[in-house]
PDB file of C-alpha atoms and ligand atoms in Angstrom:
ATOM      1  CA  MET A   1      -6.020 -20.655  10.652  1.00  0.00           C
ATOM      2  CA  LYS A   2      -9.659 -19.803  10.064  1.00  0.00           C
ATOM      3  CA  VAL A   3     -10.581 -18.801   6.527  1.00  0.00           C
ATOM      4  CA  ILE A   4     -13.683 -16.656   6.159  1.00  0.00           C
ATOM      5  CA  THR A   5     -15.223 -15.623   2.854  1.00  0.00           C
ATOM      6  CA  ALA A   6     -18.628 -14.329   3.973  1.00  0.00           C
ATOM      7  CA  THR A   7     -18.936 -11.081   5.916  1.00  0.00           C
ATOM      8  CA  ASP A   8     -21.619 -12.471   8.219  1.00  0.00           C
ATOM      9  CA  ASP A   9     -19.349 -15.319   9.321  1.00  0.00           C
ATOM     10  CA  ILE A  10     -16.901 -12.895  10.937  1.00  0.00           C
ATOM     11  CA  GLU A  11     -19.118 -12.863  14.003  1.00  0.00           C
ATOM     12  CA  LEU A  12     -18.426 -16.591  14.442  1.00  0.00           C
ATOM     13  CA  VAL A  13     -14.709 -16.008  14.957  1.00  0.00           C
ATOM     14  CA  ARG A  14     -14.743 -13.076  17.374  1.00  0.00           C
ATOM     15  CA  ARG A  15     -12.526 -13.998  20.288  1.00  0.00           C
ATOM     16  CA  ALA A  16     -13.806 -12.196  23.344  1.00  0.00           C
ATOM     17  CA  GLY A  17     -11.259  -9.876  24.882  1.00  0.00           C
ATOM     18  CA  SER A  18      -8.441 -10.695  22.492  1.00  0.00           C
ATOM     19  CA  ARG A  19      -6.592  -7.984  20.605  1.00  0.00           C
ATOM     20  CA  ARG A  20      -7.067  -8.225  16.848  1.00  0.00           C
ATOM     21  CA  VAL A  21      -4.487  -6.718  14.493  1.00  0.00           C
ATOM     22  CA  LEU A  22      -5.416  -6.482  10.820  1.00  0.00           C
ATOM     23  CA  VAL A  23      -3.132  -6.496   7.777  1.00  0.00           C
ATOM     24  CA  PRO A  24      -5.170  -5.454   4.726  1.00  0.00           C
ATOM     25  CA  THR A  25      -3.741  -6.699   1.415  1.00  0.00           C
ATOM     26  CA  MET A  26      -4.680  -7.424  -2.174  1.00  0.00           C
ATOM     27  CA  GLY A  27      -2.930 -10.807  -2.073  1.00  0.00           C
ATOM     28  CA  ALA A  28      -0.094 -12.127  -4.258  1.00  0.00           C
ATOM     29  CA  LEU A  29       1.699 -12.136  -0.943  1.00  0.00           C
ATOM     30  CA  HIS A  30       5.445 -11.599  -0.777  1.00  0.00           C
ATOM     31  CA  LYS A  31       8.190 -10.917   1.721  1.00  0.00           C
ATOM     32  CA  ALA A  32       6.983  -7.389   2.524  1.00  0.00           C
ATOM     33  CA  HIS A  33       3.513  -8.668   3.394  1.00  0.00           C
ATOM     34  CA  GLY A  34       5.305 -11.216   5.597  1.00  0.00           C
ATOM     35  CA  GLU A  35       7.050  -8.367   7.401  1.00  0.00           C
ATOM     36  CA  LEU A  36       3.736  -6.548   7.945  1.00  0.00           C
ATOM     37  CA  ILE A  37       2.304  -9.770   9.378  1.00  0.00           C
ATOM     38  CA  ARG A  38       5.343 -10.164  11.659  1.00  0.00           C
ATOM     39  CA  VAL A  39       4.844  -6.617  12.947  1.00  0.00           C
ATOM     40  CA  ALA A  40       1.133  -7.342  13.393  1.00  0.00           C
ATOM     41  CA  ARG A  41       2.017 -10.350  15.554  1.00  0.00           C
ATOM     42  CA  GLU A  42       4.266  -8.148  17.701  1.00  0.00           C
ATOM     43  CA  HIS A  43       1.436  -5.684  18.188  1.00  0.00           C
ATOM     44  CA  ALA A  44      -1.160  -8.381  18.848  1.00  0.00           C
ATOM     45  CA  GLY A  45       0.837  -9.813  21.724  1.00  0.00           C
ATOM     46  CA  LYS A  46       0.898 -13.392  22.927  1.00  0.00           C
ATOM     47  CA  ASP A  47      -2.861 -13.794  23.275  1.00  0.00           C
ATOM     48  CA  GLY A  48      -3.822 -11.551  20.397  1.00  0.00           C
ATOM     49  CA  GLU A  49      -5.000 -12.441  16.946  1.00  0.00           C
ATOM     50  CA  VAL A  50      -3.464 -11.570  13.558  1.00  0.00           C
ATOM     51  CA  ALA A  51      -6.008 -11.154  10.770  1.00  0.00           C
ATOM     52  CA  VAL A  52      -5.072 -10.776   7.108  1.00  0.00           C
ATOM     53  CA  SER A  53      -7.549  -9.652   4.497  1.00  0.00           C
ATOM     54  CA  ILE A  54      -7.063 -10.424   0.823  1.00  0.00           C
ATOM     55  CA  PHE A  55      -9.314  -8.479  -1.475  1.00  0.00           C
ATOM     56  CA  VAL A  56      -8.527  -7.086  -4.911  1.00  0.00           C
ATOM     57  CA  ASN A  57     -10.667  -4.018  -4.528  1.00  0.00           C
ATOM     58  CA  PRO A  58     -12.286  -3.043  -7.841  1.00  0.00           C
ATOM     59  CA  LEU A  59     -13.113   0.420  -6.513  1.00  0.00           C
ATOM     60  CA  GLN A  60      -9.466   1.506  -6.269  1.00  0.00           C
ATOM     61  CA  PHE A  61      -8.515   0.557  -9.832  1.00  0.00           C
ATOM     62  CA  GLU A  62      -9.112   3.354 -12.278  1.00  0.00           C
ATOM     63  CA  PRO A  63     -10.594   2.432 -15.679  1.00  0.00           C
ATOM     64  CA  GLY A  64      -8.067   0.802 -17.988  1.00  0.00           C
ATOM     65  CA  SER A  65      -5.723  -0.253 -15.180  1.00  0.00           C
ATOM     66  CA  ASP A  66      -4.752  -3.785 -14.194  1.00  0.00           C
ATOM     67  CA  TYR A  67      -7.781  -4.921 -12.153  1.00  0.00           C
ATOM     68  CA  GLU A  68      -8.528  -7.918 -14.386  1.00  0.00           C
ATOM     69  CA  LYS A  69      -4.954  -9.142 -14.661  1.00  0.00           C
ATOM     70  CA  TYR A  70      -3.925  -8.416 -11.059  1.00  0.00           C
ATOM     71  CA  PRO A  71      -2.433 -11.722  -9.773  1.00  0.00           C
ATOM     72  CA  ARG A  72      -4.725 -13.852  -7.594  1.00  0.00           C
ATOM     73  CA  PRO A  73      -2.721 -16.920  -6.478  1.00  0.00           C
ATOM     74  CA  GLU A  74      -5.314 -18.087  -3.929  1.00  0.00           C
ATOM     75  CA  LYS A  75      -3.750 -21.351  -2.907  1.00  0.00           C
ATOM     76  CA  ALA A  76      -0.212 -19.942  -2.561  1.00  0.00           C
ATOM     77  CA  ASP A  77      -1.536 -17.001  -0.525  1.00  0.00           C
ATOM     78  CA  GLU A  78      -3.426 -19.284   1.828  1.00  0.00           C
ATOM     79  CA  ASP A  79      -0.345 -21.489   2.297  1.00  0.00           C
ATOM     80  CA  PHE A  80       1.785 -18.371   2.894  1.00  0.00           C
ATOM     81  CA  CYS A  81      -0.580 -17.251   5.671  1.00  0.00           C
ATOM     82  CA  ARG A  82      -0.690 -20.706   7.248  1.00  0.00           C
ATOM     83  CA  THR A  83       3.099 -20.988   7.264  1.00  0.00           C
ATOM     84  CA  ILE A  84       3.521 -17.765   9.199  1.00  0.00           C
ATOM     85  CA  ASN A  85       0.734 -18.557  11.658  1.00  0.00           C
ATOM     86  CA  VAL A  86      -1.908 -16.048  10.655  1.00  0.00           C
ATOM     87  CA  ASP A  87      -4.972 -16.669  12.826  1.00  0.00           C
ATOM     88  CA  LEU A  88      -7.678 -15.390  10.541  1.00  0.00           C
ATOM     89  CA  LEU A  89      -7.768 -14.996   6.767  1.00  0.00           C
ATOM     90  CA  PHE A  90     -10.645 -12.897   5.442  1.00  0.00           C
ATOM     91  CA  ARG A  91     -11.005 -13.398   1.703  1.00  0.00           C
ATOM     92  CA  PRO A  92     -14.329 -12.013   0.503  1.00  0.00           C
ATOM     93  CA  ALA A  93     -15.615 -12.171  -3.067  1.00  0.00           C
ATOM     94  CA  PRO A  94     -16.358  -8.778  -4.691  1.00  0.00           C
ATOM     95  CA  GLY A  95     -20.103  -9.496  -4.451  1.00  0.00           C
ATOM     96  CA  GLU A  96     -19.658  -9.969  -0.723  1.00  0.00           C
ATOM     97  CA  MET A  97     -18.168  -6.504  -0.274  1.00  0.00           C
ATOM     98  CA  TYR A  98     -20.249  -4.295  -2.569  1.00  0.00           C
ATOM     99  CA  PHE A  99     -23.907  -3.928  -3.413  1.00  0.00           C
ATOM    100  CA  GLU A 100     -24.488  -3.224  -7.081  1.00  0.00           C
ATOM    101  CA  ASP A 101     -26.357  -0.042  -6.191  1.00  0.00           C
ATOM    102  CA  ARG A 102     -23.849   1.128  -3.568  1.00  0.00           C
ATOM    103  CA  SER A 103     -24.081   4.870  -3.036  1.00  0.00           C
ATOM    104  CA  VAL A 104     -21.946   5.689   0.023  1.00  0.00           C
ATOM    105  CA  PHE A 105     -18.195   6.218  -0.202  1.00  0.00           C
ATOM    106  CA  VAL A 106     -15.427   7.541   2.039  1.00  0.00           C
ATOM    107  CA  ASP A 107     -13.652  10.453   0.419  1.00  0.00           C
ATOM    108  CA  GLU A 108     -10.513  12.100   1.809  1.00  0.00           C
ATOM    109  CA  THR A 109     -10.236  15.497   0.180  1.00  0.00           C
ATOM    110  CA  ALA A 110      -6.875  17.098   1.074  1.00  0.00           C
ATOM    111  CA  LEU A 111      -4.025  14.578   1.153  1.00  0.00           C
ATOM    112  CA  SER A 112      -5.517  12.786  -1.855  1.00  0.00           C
ATOM    113  CA  SER A 113      -5.074  15.764  -4.154  1.00  0.00           C
ATOM    114  CA  THR A 114      -1.354  15.171  -4.898  1.00  0.00           C
ATOM    115  CA  LEU A 115       0.977  12.370  -6.081  1.00  0.00           C
ATOM    116  CA  GLU A 116      -0.962   9.106  -6.575  1.00  0.00           C
ATOM    117  CA  GLY A 117      -4.281  10.893  -6.170  1.00  0.00           C
ATOM    118  CA  LYS A 118      -3.485  13.185  -9.084  1.00  0.00           C
ATOM    119  CA  SER A 119      -2.346  10.352 -11.348  1.00  0.00           C
ATOM    120  CA  ARG A 120      -5.088   7.919 -10.330  1.00  0.00           C
ATOM    121  CA  PRO A 121      -8.381   9.794  -9.907  1.00  0.00           C
ATOM    122  CA  GLY A 122     -10.762   7.965  -7.572  1.00  0.00           C
ATOM    123  CA  HIS A 123      -8.034   5.651  -6.279  1.00  0.00           C
ATOM    124  CA  PHE A 124      -8.035   6.870  -2.689  1.00  0.00           C
ATOM    125  CA  ARG A 125     -11.815   7.042  -2.555  1.00  0.00           C
ATOM    126  CA  GLY A 126     -11.723   3.333  -3.363  1.00  0.00           C
ATOM    127  CA  VAL A 127      -8.992   2.692  -0.806  1.00  0.00           C
ATOM    128  CA  CYS A 128     -10.706   4.631   2.009  1.00  0.00           C
ATOM    129  CA  THR A 129     -14.054   3.037   1.284  1.00  0.00           C
ATOM    130  CA  VAL A 130     -12.707  -0.504   1.356  1.00  0.00           C
ATOM    131  CA  VAL A 131     -10.499   0.065   4.402  1.00  0.00           C
ATOM    132  CA  ALA A 132     -13.426   1.638   6.291  1.00  0.00           C
ATOM    133  CA  LYS A 133     -15.532  -1.392   5.390  1.00  0.00           C
ATOM    134  CA  LEU A 134     -12.791  -3.799   6.505  1.00  0.00           C
ATOM    135  CA  PHE A 135     -12.492  -1.882   9.777  1.00  0.00           C
ATOM    136  CA  ASN A 136     -16.260  -2.102  10.306  1.00  0.00           C
ATOM    137  CA  ILE A 137     -16.470  -5.781   9.390  1.00  0.00           C
ATOM    138  CA  LEU A 138     -13.420  -6.983  11.319  1.00  0.00           C
ATOM    139  CA  SER A 139     -13.338  -4.481  14.232  1.00  0.00           C
ATOM    140  CA  PRO A 140      -9.556  -4.602  14.633  1.00  0.00           C
ATOM    141  CA  ASP A 141      -7.775  -2.888  17.517  1.00  0.00           C
ATOM    142  CA  ALA A 142      -4.860  -2.027  15.244  1.00  0.00           C
ATOM    143  CA  ALA A 143      -4.056  -2.202  11.539  1.00  0.00           C
ATOM    144  CA  VAL A 144      -0.686  -2.380   9.779  1.00  0.00           C
ATOM    145  CA  PHE A 145       0.225  -0.601   6.524  1.00  0.00           C
ATOM    146  CA  GLY A 146       3.477  -0.274   4.567  1.00  0.00           C
ATOM    147  CA  GLU A 147       5.392   2.942   3.975  1.00  0.00           C
ATOM    148  CA  LYS A 148       5.865   1.979   0.330  1.00  0.00           C
ATOM    149  CA  ASP A 149       2.355   3.338  -0.111  1.00  0.00           C
ATOM    150  CA  TYR A 150       3.275   6.352   1.981  1.00  0.00           C
ATOM    151  CA  GLN A 151       0.366   8.497   0.837  1.00  0.00           C
ATOM    152  CA  GLN A 152      -2.097   5.691   1.543  1.00  0.00           C
ATOM    153  CA  LEU A 153      -0.749   5.367   5.082  1.00  0.00           C
ATOM    154  CA  ALA A 154      -1.095   9.135   5.653  1.00  0.00           C
ATOM    155  CA  ILE A 155      -4.639   9.114   4.292  1.00  0.00           C
ATOM    156  CA  ILE A 156      -5.686   6.142   6.436  1.00  0.00           C
ATOM    157  CA  ARG A 157      -4.307   7.907   9.513  1.00  0.00           C
ATOM    158  CA  ARG A 158      -6.349  10.976   8.556  1.00  0.00           C
ATOM    159  CA  MET A 159      -9.479   8.867   8.031  1.00  0.00           C
ATOM    160  CA  VAL A 160      -9.043   7.227  11.421  1.00  0.00           C
ATOM    161  CA  ARG A 161      -8.627  10.641  13.042  1.00  0.00           C
ATOM    162  CA  ASP A 162     -11.480  12.349  11.239  1.00  0.00           C
ATOM    163  CA  LEU A 163     -13.984   9.484  11.510  1.00  0.00           C
ATOM    164  CA  ASN A 164     -13.119   8.570  15.133  1.00  0.00           C
ATOM    165  CA  TYR A 165     -12.044   5.001  14.520  1.00  0.00           C
ATOM    166  CA  LYS A 166     -10.551   3.557  17.698  1.00  0.00           C
ATOM    167  CA  ILE A 167      -7.842   1.752  15.756  1.00  0.00           C
ATOM    168  CA  ASP A 168      -4.067   2.158  16.107  1.00  0.00           C
ATOM    169  CA  ILE A 169      -2.404   2.557  12.720  1.00  0.00           C
ATOM    170  CA  VAL A 170       1.066   1.053  12.504  1.00  0.00           C
ATOM    171  CA  GLY A 171       3.469   1.946   9.648  1.00  0.00           C
ATOM    172  CA  VAL A 172       6.180  -0.459   8.448  1.00  0.00           C
ATOM    173  CA  PRO A 173       9.343   0.681   6.588  1.00  0.00           C
ATOM    174  CA  ILE A 174       9.744  -0.339   2.945  1.00  0.00           C
ATOM    175  CA  VAL A 175      11.002  -3.894   2.456  1.00  0.00           C
ATOM    176  CA  ARG A 176      13.356  -4.322  -0.497  1.00  0.00           C
ATOM    177  CA  GLU A 177      14.961  -6.980  -2.666  1.00  0.00           C
ATOM    178  CA  ASP A 178      18.743  -7.333  -2.298  1.00  0.00           C
ATOM    179  CA  ASP A 179      19.262  -4.995  -5.259  1.00  0.00           C
ATOM    180  CA  GLY A 180      17.085  -2.298  -3.690  1.00  0.00           C
ATOM    181  CA  LEU A 181      13.843  -2.696  -5.640  1.00  0.00           C
ATOM    182  CA  ALA A 182      10.872  -2.436  -3.268  1.00  0.00           C
ATOM    183  CA  PHE A 183       8.850  -5.654  -3.119  1.00  0.00           C
ATOM    184  CA  SER A 184       5.551  -5.323  -4.960  1.00  0.00           C
ATOM    185  CA  SER A 185       2.994  -7.763  -6.282  1.00  0.00           C
ATOM    186  CA  ARG A 186       3.358  -5.910  -9.584  1.00  0.00           C
ATOM    187  CA  ASN A 187       7.099  -6.705  -9.915  1.00  0.00           C
ATOM    188  CA  GLN A 188       6.104 -10.050 -11.430  1.00  0.00           C
ATOM    189  CA  TYR A 189       4.761  -8.201 -14.493  1.00  0.00           C
ATOM    190  CA  LEU A 190       8.290  -6.981 -15.318  1.00  0.00           C
ATOM    191  CA  ASN A 191      10.303  -8.740 -18.002  1.00  0.00           C
ATOM    192  CA  LYS A 192      14.009  -9.351 -17.471  1.00  0.00           C
ATOM    193  CA  GLU A 193      15.209  -6.025 -18.914  1.00  0.00           C
ATOM    194  CA  GLU A 194      12.529  -4.017 -17.130  1.00  0.00           C
ATOM    195  CA  ARG A 195      13.320  -5.767 -13.851  1.00  0.00           C
ATOM    196  CA  GLN A 196      17.025  -4.956 -14.244  1.00  0.00           C
ATOM    197  CA  GLN A 197      16.405  -1.329 -15.096  1.00  0.00           C
ATOM    198  CA  ALA A 198      13.892  -0.874 -12.266  1.00  0.00           C
ATOM    199  CA  THR A 199      16.780  -0.881  -9.788  1.00  0.00           C
ATOM    200  CA  VAL A 200      17.441   2.698 -10.923  1.00  0.00           C
ATOM    201  CA  LEU A 201      14.538   3.904  -8.748  1.00  0.00           C
ATOM    202  CA  ARG A 202      16.229   3.163  -5.447  1.00  0.00           C
ATOM    203  CA  LYS A 203      19.599   4.313  -6.809  1.00  0.00           C
ATOM    204  CA  ALA A 204      18.129   7.648  -7.851  1.00  0.00           C
ATOM    205  CA  LEU A 205      16.442   8.179  -4.470  1.00  0.00           C
ATOM    206  CA  LEU A 206      19.695   7.395  -2.651  1.00  0.00           C
ATOM    207  CA  ALA A 207      21.649   9.698  -4.976  1.00  0.00           C
ATOM    208  CA  ALA A 208      19.197  12.473  -4.132  1.00  0.00           C
ATOM    209  CA  GLU A 209      19.647  11.815  -0.433  1.00  0.00           C
ATOM    210  CA  ASN A 210      23.438  11.759  -0.717  1.00  0.00           C
ATOM    211  CA  SER A 211      23.656  14.804  -2.966  1.00  0.00           C
ATOM    212  CA  GLY A 212      23.082  17.128  -0.036  1.00  0.00           C
ATOM    213  CA  LYS A 213      20.991  19.306  -2.367  1.00  0.00           C
ATOM    214  CA  LYS A 214      18.280  21.360  -0.721  1.00  0.00           C
ATOM    215  CA  SER A 215      16.437  22.812  -3.688  1.00  0.00           C
ATOM    216  CA  GLY A 216      13.311  20.819  -4.575  1.00  0.00           C
ATOM    217  CA  LYS A 217      13.809  21.526  -8.278  1.00  0.00           C
ATOM    218  CA  GLU A 218      17.452  20.403  -8.254  1.00  0.00           C
ATOM    219  CA  ILE A 219      16.587  17.223  -6.378  1.00  0.00           C
ATOM    220  CA  VAL A 220      13.721  16.367  -8.694  1.00  0.00           C
ATOM    221  CA  ASP A 221      15.889  17.130 -11.745  1.00  0.00           C
ATOM    222  CA  LEU A 222      18.656  14.855 -10.465  1.00  0.00           C
ATOM    223  CA  VAL A 223      16.238  11.962  -9.901  1.00  0.00           C
ATOM    224  CA  ARG A 224      14.562  12.521 -13.272  1.00  0.00           C
ATOM    225  CA  GLU A 225      17.916  12.548 -15.069  1.00  0.00           C
ATOM    226  CA  MET A 226      19.083   9.315 -13.482  1.00  0.00           C
ATOM    227  CA  ILE A 227      15.816   7.526 -14.173  1.00  0.00           C
ATOM    228  CA  SER A 228      15.605   8.810 -17.735  1.00  0.00           C
ATOM    229  CA  ALA A 229      18.957   7.160 -18.441  1.00  0.00           C
ATOM    230  CA  ALA A 230      17.139   3.813 -18.181  1.00  0.00           C
ATOM    231  CA  PRO A 231      15.678   3.383 -21.690  1.00  0.00           C
ATOM    232  CA  LEU A 232      12.592   1.447 -20.562  1.00  0.00           C
ATOM    233  CA  ALA A 233      11.601   3.939 -17.850  1.00  0.00           C
ATOM    234  CA  ARG A 234       8.770   6.426 -18.338  1.00  0.00           C
ATOM    235  CA  ILE A 235       8.353   8.825 -15.438  1.00  0.00           C
ATOM    236  CA  ASP A 236       4.843   9.539 -14.174  1.00  0.00           C
ATOM    237  CA  TYR A 237       5.931  11.890 -11.390  1.00  0.00           C
ATOM    238  CA  VAL A 238       8.866  12.726  -9.131  1.00  0.00           C
ATOM    239  CA  ALA A 239       7.963  15.108  -6.312  1.00  0.00           C
ATOM    240  CA  LEU A 240       9.371  16.587  -3.146  1.00  0.00           C
ATOM    241  CA  VAL A 241       6.532  17.113  -0.665  1.00  0.00           C
ATOM    242  CA  ASP A 242       5.933  17.784   2.996  1.00  0.00           C
ATOM    243  CA  ALA A 243       5.581  14.345   4.613  1.00  0.00           C
ATOM    244  CA  GLU A 244       2.541  15.465   6.575  1.00  0.00           C
ATOM    245  CA  THR A 245       0.511  17.645   4.231  1.00  0.00           C
ATOM    246  CA  LEU A 246       1.897  15.996   1.045  1.00  0.00           C
ATOM    247  CA  GLN A 247       2.013  19.441  -0.562  1.00  0.00           C
ATOM    248  CA  PRO A 248       4.983  20.303  -2.839  1.00  0.00           C
ATOM    249  CA  LEU A 249       8.064  21.854  -1.270  1.00  0.00           C
ATOM    250  CA  GLU A 250      10.523  24.261  -2.824  1.00  0.00           C
ATOM    251  CA  LYS A 251      13.247  23.292  -0.376  1.00  0.00           C
ATOM    252  CA  VAL A 252      14.050  20.250   1.717  1.00  0.00           C
ATOM    253  CA  GLN A 253      12.924  20.835   5.275  1.00  0.00           C
ATOM    254  CA  PRO A 254      12.690  18.522   8.269  1.00  0.00           C
ATOM    255  CA  ASN A 255      10.072  15.894   7.471  1.00  0.00           C
ATOM    256  CA  SER A 256      10.225  15.938   3.685  1.00  0.00           C
ATOM    257  CA  LEU A 257       9.269  13.088   1.386  1.00  0.00           C
ATOM    258  CA  LEU A 258      10.682  12.412  -2.062  1.00  0.00           C
ATOM    259  CA  ALA A 259       8.191  10.219  -3.906  1.00  0.00           C
ATOM    260  CA  LEU A 260       8.011   8.845  -7.417  1.00  0.00           C
ATOM    261  CA  ALA A 261       5.961   6.748  -9.793  1.00  0.00           C
ATOM    262  CA  VAL A 262       7.591   5.316 -12.906  1.00  0.00           C
ATOM    263  CA  PHE A 263       6.371   2.983 -15.641  1.00  0.00           C
ATOM    264  CA  PHE A 264       8.547   0.176 -16.939  1.00  0.00           C
ATOM    265  CA  GLY A 265       6.610  -1.005 -19.949  1.00  0.00           C
ATOM    266  CA  LYS A 266       3.033  -1.201 -18.732  1.00  0.00           C
ATOM    267  CA  THR A 267       4.016  -1.737 -15.116  1.00  0.00           C
ATOM    268  CA  ARG A 268       3.747   1.232 -12.806  1.00  0.00           C
ATOM    269  CA  LEU A 269       6.080   1.186  -9.794  1.00  0.00           C
ATOM    270  CA  ILE A 270       6.183   3.556  -6.823  1.00  0.00           C
ATOM    271  CA  ASP A 271       8.899   4.263  -4.286  1.00  0.00           C
ATOM    272  CA  ASN A 272       9.867   6.985  -1.845  1.00  0.00           C
ATOM    273  CA  ILE A 273      12.457   8.152   0.649  1.00  0.00           C
ATOM    274  CA  ARG A 274      12.296  10.455   3.621  1.00  0.00           C
ATOM    275  CA  LEU A 275      14.626  13.475   3.525  1.00  0.00           C
ATOM    276  CA  PRO A 276      16.789  15.100   4.781  1.00  0.00           C
TER     277      PRO A 276
HETATM  278  P1  AMP B   1      -0.928  -4.518  -1.422  1.00  0.00           P
HETATM  279  O1  AMP B   1      -1.218  -5.980  -1.300  1.00  0.00           O
HETATM  280  O2  AMP B   1       0.044  -4.186  -2.507  1.00  0.00           O
HETATM  281  O3  AMP B   1      -2.182  -3.684  -1.434  1.00  0.00           O
HETATM  282  O4  AMP B   1      -0.177  -4.122  -0.098  1.00  0.00           O
HETATM  283  C1  AMP B   1      -0.692  -4.438   1.164  1.00  0.00           C
HETATM  284  C2  AMP B   1       0.116  -3.731   2.200  1.00  0.00           C
HETATM  285  O5  AMP B   1       1.478  -4.107   2.100  1.00  0.00           O
HETATM  286  C3  AMP B   1       0.075  -2.198   2.053  1.00  0.00           C
HETATM  287  O6  AMP B   1      -0.011  -1.619   3.334  1.00  0.00           O
HETATM  288  C4  AMP B   1       1.402  -1.906   1.397  1.00  0.00           C
HETATM  289  O7  AMP B   1       1.896  -0.614   1.699  1.00  0.00           O
HETATM  290  C5  AMP B   1       2.279  -2.968   2.024  1.00  0.00           C
HETATM  291  N1  AMP B   1       3.465  -3.205   1.188  1.00  0.00           N
HETATM  292  C6  AMP B   1       3.485  -3.681  -0.078  1.00  0.00           C
HETATM  293  N2  AMP B   1       4.767  -3.751  -0.528  1.00  0.00           N
HETATM  294  C7  AMP B   1       5.546  -3.275   0.476  1.00  0.00           C
HETATM  295  C8  AMP B   1       6.951  -3.093   0.640  1.00  0.00           C
HETATM  296  N3  AMP B   1       7.826  -3.410  -0.318  1.00  0.00           N
HETATM  297  N4  AMP B   1       7.393  -2.602   1.821  1.00  0.00           N
HETATM  298  C9  AMP B   1       6.536  -2.282   2.814  1.00  0.00           C
HETATM  299  N5  AMP B   1       5.204  -2.441   2.717  1.00  0.00           N
HETATM  300  C10 AMP B   1       4.712  -2.937   1.574  1.00  0.00           C
END
């Protein structure tokens, strides 16, 4: 595995004619990242190359969030990538990615207005800007993203369409712990009680799916009620939206998305399910 930390050095590892598939991450790698990397390998083919980027992107953390304390287990991440045969690890320092007087950003202006975008102003501008930069630096043929960050995936697809990137975007279904909690680098912030109670998220989404309810309000109320029964949970949002436009829906229709963000203590978790 080649490990590159300087943007200019990427040119040294271009393999002529080989298909490069990129998995962008912020590190603290876990089983779900492993699944994205496995899917990347499938898409790269026998002679292709799987590239993983690890960069905790300061631009996508809103003020007062967990940028400073976000886990950065460098050695474990590198070992993780080696064990699953990643070909290229790109791990730039913040100074390598951004000029202090940077003044150009990539801003998606429709899909970003709801859900995470509403709760975390500037977040998707940071995400789009860094992903565009990673695309420009690494020139992948395809890139893999998880459906846990459903809105992010939709926004990246829109960016690729609107800015004419010749990059296939591949989505991967949410990978979960045995008890249903979606893997996340932030799960390690949870204490024992919070971790136990966090299983309510998946249970509430499944209850909504199984309820057969069609009214957006009734579905959201049901999920809110179940989650509120967990004493350590504080709901940020629960929303039924169109899975393409991400705009709120009054009724479940084909291609709906039920998405939520909930704090357990200081830790903010997200999850979602497609309906009907
Ligand atoms: P992160 O390192 O948290 O920025 O995530 C990097 C990529 O992994 C993103 O495309 C995420 O959507 C994806 N990802 C993280 N957790 C999961 C999960 N539990 N299931 C599927 N994809 C995930």
